[in-house]
Amino acid sequence: MIYDARYHAFKILKNFYKKNHRLKYVRDQYYKNNNLSQNELNRSLVLTNEVVRWSRRLDYWINSHLNKPIKKLNPSLHLVLKLGYYEAVMDTEVPNHAVVNSWVELAKSIISNKFGGLVNALLRKAIKIDSKKRNINLTHGEWFSFPDWMIERWVDQFDEEDTLTLCDYFNSPPYIDVRLNTSQFELELILNMIEKLGVNWEKSPESNKFIRVKSGVGKLLKSELFKVGMINFQDRASGAVVELLDPQKGETILDVCAAPGTKTNYIFERMNGDGHLFASDISSRRLLKGRTRATDLKLPIKWLQKDASVDEFPMADRILIDAPCTGTGVIARRPDIRWRRKVSDFDNMNIIQTNILNNMSKYLKPKGTIVYATCSLEKEENWDVVSSFLELNDNFIIKSQKNHIPKEWINNNKCLEKFPPNDKVDGMFAVNIQKI
């Protein structure tokens, strides 16, 4: 058979559901082990992201056309139907006849000839579905394709209207921001080189160091700009965390839970290469990515494999704790998070985060600052961790943030807190804690 993007998407998703690893990790491993053309890679990436994103709504549509419970379907057939229904109902650029014919042939080739007729019949029903028409009996979770418990949590925290706005935002293609390394290169030179590549961009929110790429991401990834560190891919809200840390020349700075090192490299830029920067992570695989990028860019960052909750560190002027978290603030770019999380994860993360903050506070010099940050929207992982720490440590206070980040991004507790739909950035929480 001739392999194409649909086949590759099927294989990636089959591995994803079988192994229960992160979708990006499964996909990256597949791309590493298989030689795909650029078109196949681009299309299979879209298909895998979107089918995982819309999994629950797709299942509702499929189930409405079955005469037996969807759970009794052959797993491979179920996956073919999800992919086929996504293309038939939600992807308006693909002709219906191409969708039906392609998935019928693929089903016969990769599963069994006997499934060809069933796939044909079900996909012909699929092309008649109005993707914008919501059945009044559907829950918000079924329609927006989220677990019901997650929707209910957000309604309690934000209210129903904001929750549905959030779900809409997370179901839309994520923005791609690029940080411009103006510490080492002239801004005008970087922008001129970007223009010559034919990249379409606009200014990112509240910054002259970030741009938002509207088209041409692939060109930038392959460019000399990225290779030599003139640009780095980083969400604007993630960059604001480093700006909150406010690294200075000549300091000793710790960046823990740092891999793959996007914030680490920005810290180094803002230190102007003067000082000592120690980056660490508990994961050897992720640490390798950070170390490799630093080596490629010839950045003298000392990367160490350490557990920030128990290990010892050198004394530091500033510490960034980019804490492990549930990642609910970045569901737009990591759609599988919604299915991989459990209610118990938030309290479990709180324990891990608290242990890290308590341990790392021992290695902060007097008058030094810790920035505690997550890409989570959940209070258990954010303010609850910080407030509990402050209650038990009266020699720490929250430091003013107003000189470092936009005042509109600061909440009533003097923390950076971003609600993604408002500023079109990742959901981010950060607070600057000073030792007195």
Coordinates of C-alpha atoms in Angstrom, one line a residue:
M1 CA 0.0 0.0 0.0
I2 CA 1.1 3.6 -0.4
Y3 CA 1.6 5.3 2.9
D4 CA 0.3 8.9 3.3
A5 CA -0.5 11.4 6.1
R6 CA -3.7 9.6 7.0
Y7 CA -1.9 6.3 7.5
H8 CA 0.8 8.0 9.6
A9 CA -1.8 9.8 11.7
F10 CA -3.5 6.4 12.3
K11 CA -0.3 4.8 13.4
I12 CA 0.6 7.7 15.7
L13 CA -2.8 7.7 17.4
K14 CA -2.7 3.9 17.8
N15 CA 0.6 4.2 19.7
F16 CA -0.8 7.2 21.7
Y17 CA -3.9 5.3 22.9
K18 CA -1.9 2.1 23.5
K19 CA 1.0 3.6 25.5
N20 CA -0.7 6.5 27.2
H21 CA 2.4 8.7 26.8
R22 CA 2.1 12.4 25.9
L23 CA 0.9 12.9 22.3
K24 CA 3.9 15.1 21.4
Y25 CA 6.4 12.5 22.7
V26 CA 4.7 9.6 20.8
R27 CA 4.5 11.7 17.6
D28 CA 8.1 12.9 17.9
Q29 CA 9.3 9.3 18.3
Y30 CA 7.3 8.2 15.3
Y31 CA 8.7 11.0 13.1
K32 CA 12.2 10.1 14.3
N33 CA 11.8 6.4 13.3
N34 CA 9.9 7.0 10.0
N35 CA 10.9 9.1 7.0
L36 CA 7.9 11.4 6.2
S37 CA 7.8 14.1 3.6
Q38 CA 7.1 17.7 4.9
N39 CA 3.6 17.5 3.6
E40 CA 3.0 14.2 5.4
L41 CA 4.5 15.5 8.6
N42 CA 2.4 18.7 8.5
R43 CA -0.9 16.9 7.8
S44 CA -0.4 14.1 10.2
L45 CA 0.4 16.6 12.9
V46 CA -2.9 18.4 12.3
L47 CA -4.9 15.2 12.2
T48 CA -3.5 13.8 15.4
N49 CA -3.9 17.1 17.3
E50 CA -7.4 17.7 16.1
V51 CA -8.7 14.1 16.5
V52 CA -7.4 14.1 20.1
R53 CA -8.8 17.6 20.7
W54 CA -12.3 16.8 19.4
S55 CA -12.3 13.1 20.5
R56 CA -15.5 13.3 22.6
R57 CA -17.6 15.2 20.1
L58 CA -16.4 12.9 17.3
D59 CA -17.4 9.9 19.4
Y60 CA -20.9 11.4 19.9
W61 CA -21.4 11.7 16.2
I62 CA -20.1 8.2 15.5
N63 CA -22.2 6.7 18.3
S64 CA -25.3 8.4 16.9
H65 CA -24.9 6.3 13.7
L66 CA -24.1 2.9 15.3
N67 CA -26.5 0.2 16.2
K68 CA -24.3 -1.1 19.0
P69 CA -22.3 0.6 21.8
I70 CA -19.2 2.4 20.5
K71 CA -17.1 0.6 23.1
K72 CA -17.7 -2.7 21.3
L73 CA -16.1 -1.4 18.1
N74 CA -12.8 -2.9 17.0
P75 CA -10.2 -0.4 18.4
S76 CA -8.6 0.2 15.1
L77 CA -11.9 0.6 13.3
H78 CA -12.9 3.1 16.0
L79 CA -9.7 5.1 15.3
V80 CA -10.3 5.1 11.6
L81 CA -13.8 6.4 12.1
K82 CA -12.6 9.2 14.4
L83 CA -10.1 10.3 11.8
G84 CA -12.6 9.9 9.0
Y85 CA -15.4 11.8 10.9
Y86 CA -13.0 14.7 11.7
E87 CA -12.1 15.1 8.0
A88 CA -15.7 14.6 6.8
V89 CA -17.4 16.9 9.3
M90 CA -14.9 19.4 10.6
D91 CA -12.3 19.8 7.9
T92 CA -14.0 21.8 5.1
E93 CA -10.9 21.9 2.9
V94 CA -11.0 18.1 2.1
P95 CA -13.5 17.0 -0.6
N96 CA -16.0 14.5 0.8
H97 CA -15.4 11.9 -1.9
A98 CA -11.7 11.9 -1.1
V99 CA -12.4 11.4 2.6
V100 CA -14.7 8.5 2.1
N101 CA -12.6 6.7 -0.5
S102 CA -9.4 7.2 1.3
W103 CA -10.6 5.9 4.7
V104 CA -12.5 3.0 3.1
E105 CA -9.3 1.8 1.4
L106 CA -7.2 2.4 4.5
A107 CA -9.6 0.4 6.6
K108 CA -9.5 -2.5 4.2
S109 CA -5.7 -2.3 4.0
I110 CA -4.7 -1.9 7.7
I111 CA -7.6 -3.7 9.4
S112 CA -9.6 -6.0 7.2
N113 CA -11.5 -6.0 3.9
K114 CA -14.7 -6.8 5.8
F115 CA -14.7 -3.3 7.3
G116 CA -14.8 -1.4 4.0
G117 CA -18.5 -1.5 3.6
L118 CA -19.2 -0.3 7.2
V119 CA -16.7 2.6 7.0
N120 CA -18.2 3.6 3.7
A121 CA -21.8 3.6 5.1
L122 CA -20.8 5.5 8.3
L123 CA -18.7 8.2 6.5
R124 CA -21.5 8.8 4.0
K125 CA -23.7 9.6 7.0
A126 CA -21.0 11.7 8.5
I127 CA -20.8 14.1 5.5
K128 CA -24.4 15.1 6.2
I129 CA -23.7 16.3 9.7
D130 CA -23.8 20.0 10.4
S131 CA -20.8 20.6 12.6
K132 CA -22.2 23.8 14.1
K133 CA -25.5 22.4 15.1
R134 CA -25.6 21.4 18.7
N135 CA -28.1 18.8 20.0
I136 CA -29.9 20.4 22.9
N137 CA -29.3 17.2 25.0
L138 CA -25.5 17.4 24.8
T139 CA -23.6 18.5 27.9
H140 CA -20.9 21.2 27.6
G141 CA -18.3 18.4 28.0
E142 CA -19.7 16.4 25.0
W143 CA -20.0 19.5 22.8
F144 CA -16.7 21.2 23.6
S145 CA -14.9 17.8 24.0
F146 CA -13.7 18.0 27.6
P147 CA -14.3 15.8 30.6
D148 CA -17.4 16.9 32.5
W149 CA -15.5 17.1 35.8
M150 CA -13.0 19.6 34.2
I151 CA -15.8 21.8 32.9
E152 CA -17.6 21.7 36.3
R153 CA -14.3 22.8 38.1
W154 CA -13.9 25.7 35.8
V155 CA -17.5 26.8 36.1
D156 CA -17.0 26.9 39.9
Q157 CA -13.8 28.9 39.5
F158 CA -14.6 31.2 36.7
D159 CA -18.4 31.0 36.0
E160 CA -20.1 29.4 33.1
E161 CA -19.7 32.1 30.4
D162 CA -15.9 32.4 31.0
T163 CA -15.6 28.6 31.0
L164 CA -17.2 28.2 27.6
T165 CA -15.0 31.1 26.3
L166 CA -12.0 29.2 27.7
C167 CA -13.1 26.0 26.0
D168 CA -13.5 27.8 22.7
Y169 CA -10.1 29.2 23.0
F170 CA -8.5 25.9 23.8
N171 CA -10.2 24.3 20.8
S172 CA -8.7 26.9 18.4
P173 CA -5.3 26.7 16.8
P174 CA -2.7 28.0 19.3
Y175 CA -0.7 31.2 18.6
I176 CA 3.0 30.7 17.9
D177 CA 5.2 33.4 19.5
V178 CA 8.9 33.9 18.8
R179 CA 11.3 35.6 21.1
L180 CA 13.9 37.9 19.5
N181 CA 17.4 37.8 21.0
T182 CA 18.0 41.5 21.2
S183 CA 20.7 41.0 23.8
Q184 CA 23.1 39.7 21.3
F185 CA 21.7 40.8 17.9
E186 CA 20.2 44.0 16.5
L187 CA 16.4 44.1 16.4
E188 CA 16.4 45.6 12.9
L189 CA 18.7 42.9 11.6
I190 CA 16.5 40.1 13.0
L191 CA 13.3 41.5 11.6
N192 CA 14.9 42.1 8.2
M193 CA 16.0 38.5 8.1
I194 CA 12.5 37.3 9.1
E195 CA 11.0 39.5 6.3
K196 CA 13.4 38.0 3.7
L197 CA 12.1 34.5 4.6
G198 CA 8.6 35.6 3.7
V199 CA 7.2 35.0 7.2
N200 CA 4.0 36.7 8.1
W201 CA 4.0 38.1 11.6
E202 CA 2.6 40.7 14.0
K203 CA 3.6 42.0 17.4
S204 CA 3.0 39.8 20.4
P205 CA 1.1 41.3 23.4
E206 CA 2.9 43.7 25.6
S207 CA 6.5 43.3 24.3
N208 CA 9.0 44.4 21.7
K209 CA 11.1 41.2 22.1
F210 CA 8.3 38.9 20.9
I211 CA 6.5 38.5 17.6
R212 CA 3.5 36.3 16.8
V213 CA 3.9 34.2 13.6
K214 CA 0.8 34.0 11.4
S215 CA 2.5 31.9 8.7
G216 CA 5.9 30.6 8.0
V217 CA 6.7 28.7 11.2
G218 CA 8.5 25.9 9.3
K219 CA 10.7 28.5 7.5
L220 CA 11.8 29.9 10.9
L221 CA 12.5 26.4 12.3
K222 CA 14.8 25.6 9.5
S223 CA 16.4 29.0 9.3
E224 CA 19.8 30.2 10.4
L225 CA 18.0 32.6 12.7
F226 CA 16.9 29.7 14.9
K227 CA 20.2 27.7 14.4
V228 CA 22.3 30.5 15.9
G229 CA 19.9 31.6 18.6
M230 CA 18.7 34.9 17.0
I231 CA 15.2 33.7 17.6
N232 CA 13.6 31.1 20.0
F233 CA 10.1 29.8 20.1
Q234 CA 8.4 30.8 23.3
D235 CA 4.9 31.9 24.3
R236 CA 4.7 35.5 25.4
A237 CA 3.4 34.6 28.9
S238 CA 6.3 32.2 29.4
G239 CA 8.7 35.0 28.6
A240 CA 6.9 37.2 31.2
V241 CA 7.9 34.8 33.9
V242 CA 11.6 35.4 33.1
E243 CA 11.0 39.2 33.0
L244 CA 9.4 38.8 36.5
L245 CA 12.6 37.1 37.7
D246 CA 14.5 40.1 36.4
P247 CA 18.0 38.4 36.1
Q248 CA 21.0 40.7 36.5
K249 CA 24.6 40.6 35.5
G250 CA 27.0 39.0 37.8
E251 CA 24.4 37.0 39.8
T252 CA 24.2 33.3 40.7
I253 CA 20.8 32.1 39.4
L254 CA 19.2 28.7 39.7
D255 CA 16.5 27.5 37.2
V256 CA 15.0 24.3 38.5
C257 CA 12.6 22.0 36.7
A258 CA 14.1 23.8 33.8
A259 CA 14.1 21.4 30.8
P260 CA 13.9 21.8 27.9
G261 CA 15.4 25.2 28.7
T262 CA 13.3 27.8 26.9
K263 CA 13.1 30.0 29.9
T264 CA 16.7 29.1 30.9
N265 CA 18.1 30.5 27.7
Y266 CA 16.1 33.7 28.1
I267 CA 17.5 34.1 31.6
F268 CA 21.0 33.8 30.2
E269 CA 20.3 36.5 27.5
R270 CA 19.1 38.9 30.2
M271 CA 22.2 38.3 32.3
N272 CA 24.3 39.4 29.2
G273 CA 26.5 36.4 29.7
D274 CA 27.8 37.7 33.0
G275 CA 27.2 35.5 36.1
H276 CA 26.5 31.8 37.0
L277 CA 23.4 30.1 35.7
F278 CA 22.7 26.6 37.0
A279 CA 19.8 24.8 35.3
S280 CA 18.4 21.4 36.5
D281 CA 15.7 18.9 35.9
I282 CA 14.8 15.5 37.3
S283 CA 14.3 14.0 33.8
S284 CA 17.4 12.9 32.0
R285 CA 15.6 12.8 28.6
R286 CA 14.3 16.4 29.0
L287 CA 17.6 17.6 30.4
L288 CA 19.4 16.3 27.3
K289 CA 17.2 18.6 25.2
G290 CA 18.2 21.6 27.3
R291 CA 21.9 20.8 27.4
T292 CA 21.9 20.1 23.6
R293 CA 20.3 23.5 22.8
A294 CA 22.7 25.3 25.1
T295 CA 25.7 23.5 23.6
D296 CA 24.5 24.3 20.0
L297 CA 24.3 28.0 21.0
K298 CA 27.6 27.8 22.9
L299 CA 25.9 29.0 26.1
P300 CA 27.9 28.3 29.3
I301 CA 24.9 27.1 31.3
K302 CA 25.7 24.4 33.8
W303 CA 23.0 21.7 33.4
L304 CA 22.5 19.2 36.2
Q305 CA 20.2 16.3 36.8
K306 CA 18.6 17.1 40.2
D307 CA 15.4 16.6 42.1
A308 CA 14.4 20.1 43.3
S309 CA 12.3 18.7 46.1
V310 CA 15.2 17.1 48.0
D311 CA 18.6 17.7 46.4
E312 CA 21.2 20.3 47.5
F313 CA 22.0 23.4 45.4
P314 CA 24.5 26.3 45.6
M315 CA 23.3 29.5 47.3
A316 CA 21.7 31.9 44.8
D317 CA 20.6 35.5 44.3
R318 CA 17.6 34.4 42.3
I319 CA 15.7 31.1 41.8
L320 CA 13.2 30.3 39.1
I321 CA 10.9 27.4 40.0
D322 CA 9.2 26.4 36.8
A323 CA 7.2 23.9 38.8
P324 CA 5.8 20.7 37.4
C325 CA 2.1 21.0 37.0
T326 CA -1.0 19.7 35.4
G327 CA -0.6 22.1 32.4
T328 CA -4.2 23.1 32.1
G329 CA -3.1 26.5 30.9
V330 CA -1.6 25.1 27.7
I331 CA -4.3 22.8 26.6
A332 CA -4.6 24.7 23.3
R333 CA -1.1 23.5 22.3
R334 CA -1.3 20.2 24.2
P335 CA -4.8 18.9 23.5
D336 CA -4.2 15.5 25.2
I337 CA -3.8 17.1 28.6
R338 CA -7.6 17.2 29.0
W339 CA -7.8 13.4 28.7
R340 CA -4.7 12.6 30.7
R341 CA -5.6 14.4 33.9
K342 CA -7.6 13.1 36.9
V343 CA -9.3 15.1 39.7
S344 CA -6.7 13.7 42.1
D345 CA -3.8 15.2 40.1
F346 CA -4.3 18.7 41.4
D347 CA -3.8 17.8 45.1
N348 CA -1.0 15.5 44.2
M349 CA 0.8 18.2 42.3
N350 CA 0.2 20.6 45.2
I351 CA 2.3 18.3 47.4
I352 CA 5.1 18.1 44.9
Q353 CA 5.1 21.8 44.3
T354 CA 5.1 22.6 48.0
N355 CA 8.0 20.3 48.6
I356 CA 10.0 22.0 45.8
L357 CA 9.3 25.5 47.1
N358 CA 10.2 24.5 50.7
N359 CA 13.4 22.9 49.6
M360 CA 14.6 25.6 47.2
S361 CA 13.9 28.4 49.7
K362 CA 16.9 27.1 51.7
Y363 CA 19.3 28.1 48.9
L364 CA 18.2 31.7 48.5
K365 CA 20.5 34.4 49.8
P366 CA 19.1 37.2 52.0
K367 CA 17.3 39.8 49.9
G368 CA 17.1 37.3 47.1
T369 CA 14.0 36.4 45.2
I370 CA 12.2 33.2 44.1
V371 CA 9.8 33.2 41.2
Y372 CA 7.4 30.3 41.5
A373 CA 5.6 29.7 38.3
T374 CA 3.2 27.1 36.7
C375 CA 1.3 26.8 33.4
S376 CA -1.8 25.7 35.3
L377 CA -5.1 27.5 35.8
E378 CA -5.9 25.6 39.1
K379 CA -5.8 27.4 42.5
E380 CA -4.5 24.2 44.2
E381 CA -1.3 24.6 42.2
N382 CA -1.0 28.3 42.3
W383 CA -2.2 30.6 45.1
D384 CA -2.8 27.7 47.5
V385 CA 0.9 26.7 47.2
V386 CA 2.2 30.3 47.7
S387 CA -0.2 31.3 50.5
S388 CA 0.6 28.1 52.5
F389 CA 4.4 28.8 52.1
L390 CA 4.1 32.4 53.2
E391 CA 2.0 31.4 56.3
L392 CA 4.8 29.1 57.4
N393 CA 7.7 31.3 56.5
D394 CA 7.4 34.8 57.8
N395 CA 10.8 35.8 56.5
F396 CA 9.4 35.8 52.9
I397 CA 7.1 38.4 51.3
I398 CA 5.5 38.9 47.9
K399 CA 7.6 41.4 46.0
S400 CA 5.9 44.0 43.7
Q401 CA 5.6 42.9 40.1
K402 CA 4.6 46.2 38.5
N403 CA 8.0 47.3 37.2
H404 CA 8.6 44.1 35.3
I405 CA 5.4 43.0 33.7
P406 CA 2.2 44.7 32.4
K407 CA 0.0 45.9 35.3
E408 CA -3.0 44.4 33.5
W409 CA -1.4 40.9 34.0
I410 CA -1.2 41.3 37.8
N411 CA -4.1 40.0 40.0
N412 CA -5.3 41.2 43.4
N413 CA -2.7 39.0 45.2
K414 CA 0.2 40.7 43.3
C415 CA 0.7 37.6 41.1
L416 CA 1.1 37.3 37.4
E417 CA -2.0 35.4 36.3
K418 CA -3.2 35.0 32.8
F419 CA -6.6 33.8 31.6
P420 CA -5.8 32.6 28.1
P421 CA -8.7 34.1 26.1
N422 CA -8.2 37.6 27.5
D423 CA -4.7 38.3 26.1
K424 CA -4.4 35.3 23.7
V425 CA -1.5 33.8 25.5
D426 CA -0.9 30.6 27.5
G427 CA -2.5 30.3 30.9
M428 CA 0.3 31.2 33.3
F429 CA 0.8 31.9 37.0
A430 CA 3.9 33.4 38.6
V431 CA 4.8 35.2 41.8
N432 CA 8.0 36.9 43.0
I433 CA 8.7 36.0 46.6
Q434 CA 11.5 37.9 48.4
K435 CA 13.5 36.7 51.4
I436 CA 13.8 39.5 54.0

